[in-house]
């Protein structure tokens, strides 16, 4: 990562928040922001878009579960959840919240920095394909032939997934599972609509090439 990543700490206990800030800034070299209420998180994200959120489960205003859902509804900003009980982690995993990792209190600050690093590394993959297509899953931006594509979160997810598996054909069902992590039931036609919109945006940046190909009776693939 060329510039300092910003970590948003959501924690109502000032002592813990201060400990996290110190460690993340001094040991990890990150920038940090801090909010102590769950219902102020989305506003804080809009004000200073972070690269990762460290999210405590028990919070005033809105609990960590709801906050995580709200973050996920808007995209795949990395989230590490912090809980006070080991047993809670199983329950949270079962809820399919889509958090990237879980840490249990009491934690060692060094462990937190290591986990943050690992999640950021996973999230910041920039992929560059020969056709001039670039996706950056850390910043959640994509470009084609140097032109930034204005994509919805679902379109980005779709493109990013296809880019990670160039040439491979995916059925509509497989793609539904990729773009809707909450396993909601949507029709094949929903996928087709997202693909159609995505194709239109790609065509605006590169009118001559077909980037996403329909494979009759099977699904879609990214042309390489
Ligand atoms: Ca708390």
PDB file of C-alpha atoms in Angstrom, residues 114-191:
ATOM      1  CA  UNK A 114      -1.421  -8.426  12.596  1.00  0.00           C
ATOM      2  CA  UNK A 115      -5.066  -9.157  11.802  1.00  0.00           C
ATOM      3  CA  UNK A 116      -5.611  -5.683  10.374  1.00  0.00           C
ATOM      4  CA  UNK A 117      -2.573  -6.129   8.153  1.00  0.00           C
ATOM      5  CA  UNK A 118      -3.761  -9.521   6.933  1.00  0.00           C
ATOM      6  CA  UNK A 119      -7.285  -8.333   6.138  1.00  0.00           C
ATOM      7  CA  UNK A 120      -5.992  -5.236   4.337  1.00  0.00           C
ATOM      8  CA  UNK A 121      -3.580  -7.327   2.315  1.00  0.00           C
ATOM      9  CA  UNK A 122      -6.423  -9.602   1.246  1.00  0.00           C
ATOM     10  CA  UNK A 123      -8.671  -6.675   0.441  1.00  0.00           C
ATOM     11  CA  UNK A 124      -6.269  -4.470  -1.465  1.00  0.00           C
ATOM     12  CA  UNK A 125      -5.724  -6.708  -4.449  1.00  0.00           C
ATOM     13  CA  UNK A 126      -5.325  -4.741  -7.618  1.00  0.00           C
ATOM     14  CA  UNK A 127      -5.852  -6.861 -10.693  1.00  0.00           C
ATOM     15  CA  UNK A 128      -4.726  -5.802 -14.098  1.00  0.00           C
ATOM     16  CA  UNK A 129      -5.865  -7.725 -17.141  1.00  0.00           C
ATOM     17  CA  UNK A 130      -4.334  -7.592 -20.623  1.00  0.00           C
ATOM     18  CA  UNK A 131      -7.458  -5.968 -22.137  1.00  0.00           C
ATOM     19  CA  UNK A 132      -6.860  -2.771 -20.139  1.00  0.00           C
ATOM     20  CA  UNK A 133      -9.253  -3.706 -17.366  1.00  0.00           C
ATOM     21  CA  UNK A 134      -8.116  -2.898 -13.826  1.00  0.00           C
ATOM     22  CA  UNK A 135     -10.018  -3.689 -10.637  1.00  0.00           C
ATOM     23  CA  UNK A 136      -8.916  -2.544  -7.211  1.00  0.00           C
ATOM     24  CA  UNK A 137     -10.849  -4.356  -4.527  1.00  0.00           C
ATOM     25  CA  UNK A 138      -9.302  -2.212  -1.780  1.00  0.00           C
ATOM     26  CA  UNK A 139     -10.580   1.065  -3.142  1.00  0.00           C
ATOM     27  CA  UNK A 140     -13.468  -0.631  -4.915  1.00  0.00           C
ATOM     28  CA  UNK A 141     -12.811   1.065  -8.196  1.00  0.00           C
ATOM     29  CA  UNK A 142     -12.457  -0.334 -11.678  1.00  0.00           C
ATOM     30  CA  UNK A 143     -11.219   1.171 -14.886  1.00  0.00           C
ATOM     31  CA  UNK A 144     -11.041   0.159 -18.504  1.00  0.00           C
ATOM     32  CA  UNK A 145      -8.524   1.689 -20.896  1.00  0.00           C
ATOM     33  CA  UNK A 146      -7.740   4.288 -18.251  1.00  0.00           C
ATOM     34  CA  UNK A 147     -11.369   5.351 -17.857  1.00  0.00           C
ATOM     35  CA  UNK A 148     -12.860   4.976 -14.411  1.00  0.00           C
ATOM     36  CA  UNK A 149     -16.071   2.961 -14.476  1.00  0.00           C
ATOM     37  CA  UNK A 150     -18.946   4.202 -12.350  1.00  0.00           C
ATOM     38  CA  UNK A 151     -20.297   0.960 -10.949  1.00  0.00           C
ATOM     39  CA  UNK A 152     -22.885   0.034  -8.356  1.00  0.00           C
ATOM     40  CA  UNK A 153     -21.593  -2.180  -5.489  1.00  0.00           C
ATOM     41  CA  UNK A 154     -23.230  -5.228  -7.110  1.00  0.00           C
ATOM     42  CA  UNK A 155     -21.711  -4.471 -10.505  1.00  0.00           C
ATOM     43  CA  UNK A 156     -18.306  -4.004  -8.918  1.00  0.00           C
ATOM     44  CA  UNK A 157     -18.633  -7.304  -7.064  1.00  0.00           C
ATOM     45  CA  UNK A 158     -19.600  -9.061 -10.264  1.00  0.00           C
ATOM     46  CA  UNK A 159     -16.798  -7.559 -12.323  1.00  0.00           C
ATOM     47  CA  UNK A 160     -14.251  -8.090  -9.601  1.00  0.00           C
ATOM     48  CA  UNK A 161     -15.190 -11.766  -9.296  1.00  0.00           C
ATOM     49  CA  UNK A 162     -15.082 -12.387 -13.035  1.00  0.00           C
ATOM     50  CA  UNK A 163     -11.736 -10.588 -13.179  1.00  0.00           C
ATOM     51  CA  UNK A 164     -10.338 -12.899 -10.537  1.00  0.00           C
ATOM     52  CA  UNK A 165     -11.298 -15.882 -12.691  1.00  0.00           C
ATOM     53  CA  UNK A 166     -10.707 -14.768 -16.271  1.00  0.00           C
ATOM     54  CA  UNK A 167     -11.990 -17.140 -18.939  1.00  0.00           C
ATOM     55  CA  UNK A 168     -13.915 -19.283 -16.496  1.00  0.00           C
ATOM     56  CA  UNK A 169     -17.647 -19.704 -17.127  1.00  0.00           C
ATOM     57  CA  UNK A 170     -20.003 -19.106 -14.204  1.00  0.00           C
ATOM     58  CA  UNK A 171     -23.661 -20.031 -13.990  1.00  0.00           C
ATOM     59  CA  UNK A 172     -26.195 -17.459 -12.876  1.00  0.00           C
ATOM     60  CA  UNK A 173     -26.620 -19.316  -9.590  1.00  0.00           C
ATOM     61  CA  UNK A 174     -22.904 -19.114  -8.885  1.00  0.00           C
ATOM     62  CA  UNK A 175     -22.909 -15.421  -9.613  1.00  0.00           C
ATOM     63  CA  UNK A 176     -25.918 -14.830  -7.357  1.00  0.00           C
ATOM     64  CA  UNK A 177     -23.944 -16.297  -4.469  1.00  0.00           C
ATOM     65  CA  UNK A 178     -21.055 -13.997  -5.252  1.00  0.00           C
ATOM     66  CA  UNK A 179     -23.007 -10.781  -5.437  1.00  0.00           C
ATOM     67  CA  UNK A 180     -25.507 -11.426  -2.669  1.00  0.00           C
ATOM     68  CA  UNK A 181     -23.567 -12.664   0.319  1.00  0.00           C
ATOM     69  CA  UNK A 182     -26.731 -12.856   2.414  1.00  0.00           C
ATOM     70  CA  UNK A 183     -28.055 -15.789   0.331  1.00  0.00           C
ATOM     71  CA  UNK A 184     -31.174 -13.935  -0.602  1.00  0.00           C
ATOM     72  CA  UNK A 185     -33.264 -15.524  -3.289  1.00  0.00           C
ATOM     73  CA  UNK A 186     -33.205 -13.624  -6.534  1.00  0.00           C
ATOM     74  CA  UNK A 187     -34.149 -14.699 -10.024  1.00  0.00           C
ATOM     75  CA  UNK A 188     -31.747 -15.438 -12.871  1.00  0.00           C
ATOM     76  CA  UNK A 189     -33.125 -12.385 -14.539  1.00  0.00           C
ATOM     77  CA  UNK A 190     -31.687 -10.192 -11.769  1.00  0.00           C
ATOM     78  CA  UNK A 191     -28.204 -11.420 -12.649  1.00  0.00           C
TER      79      UNK A 191
END
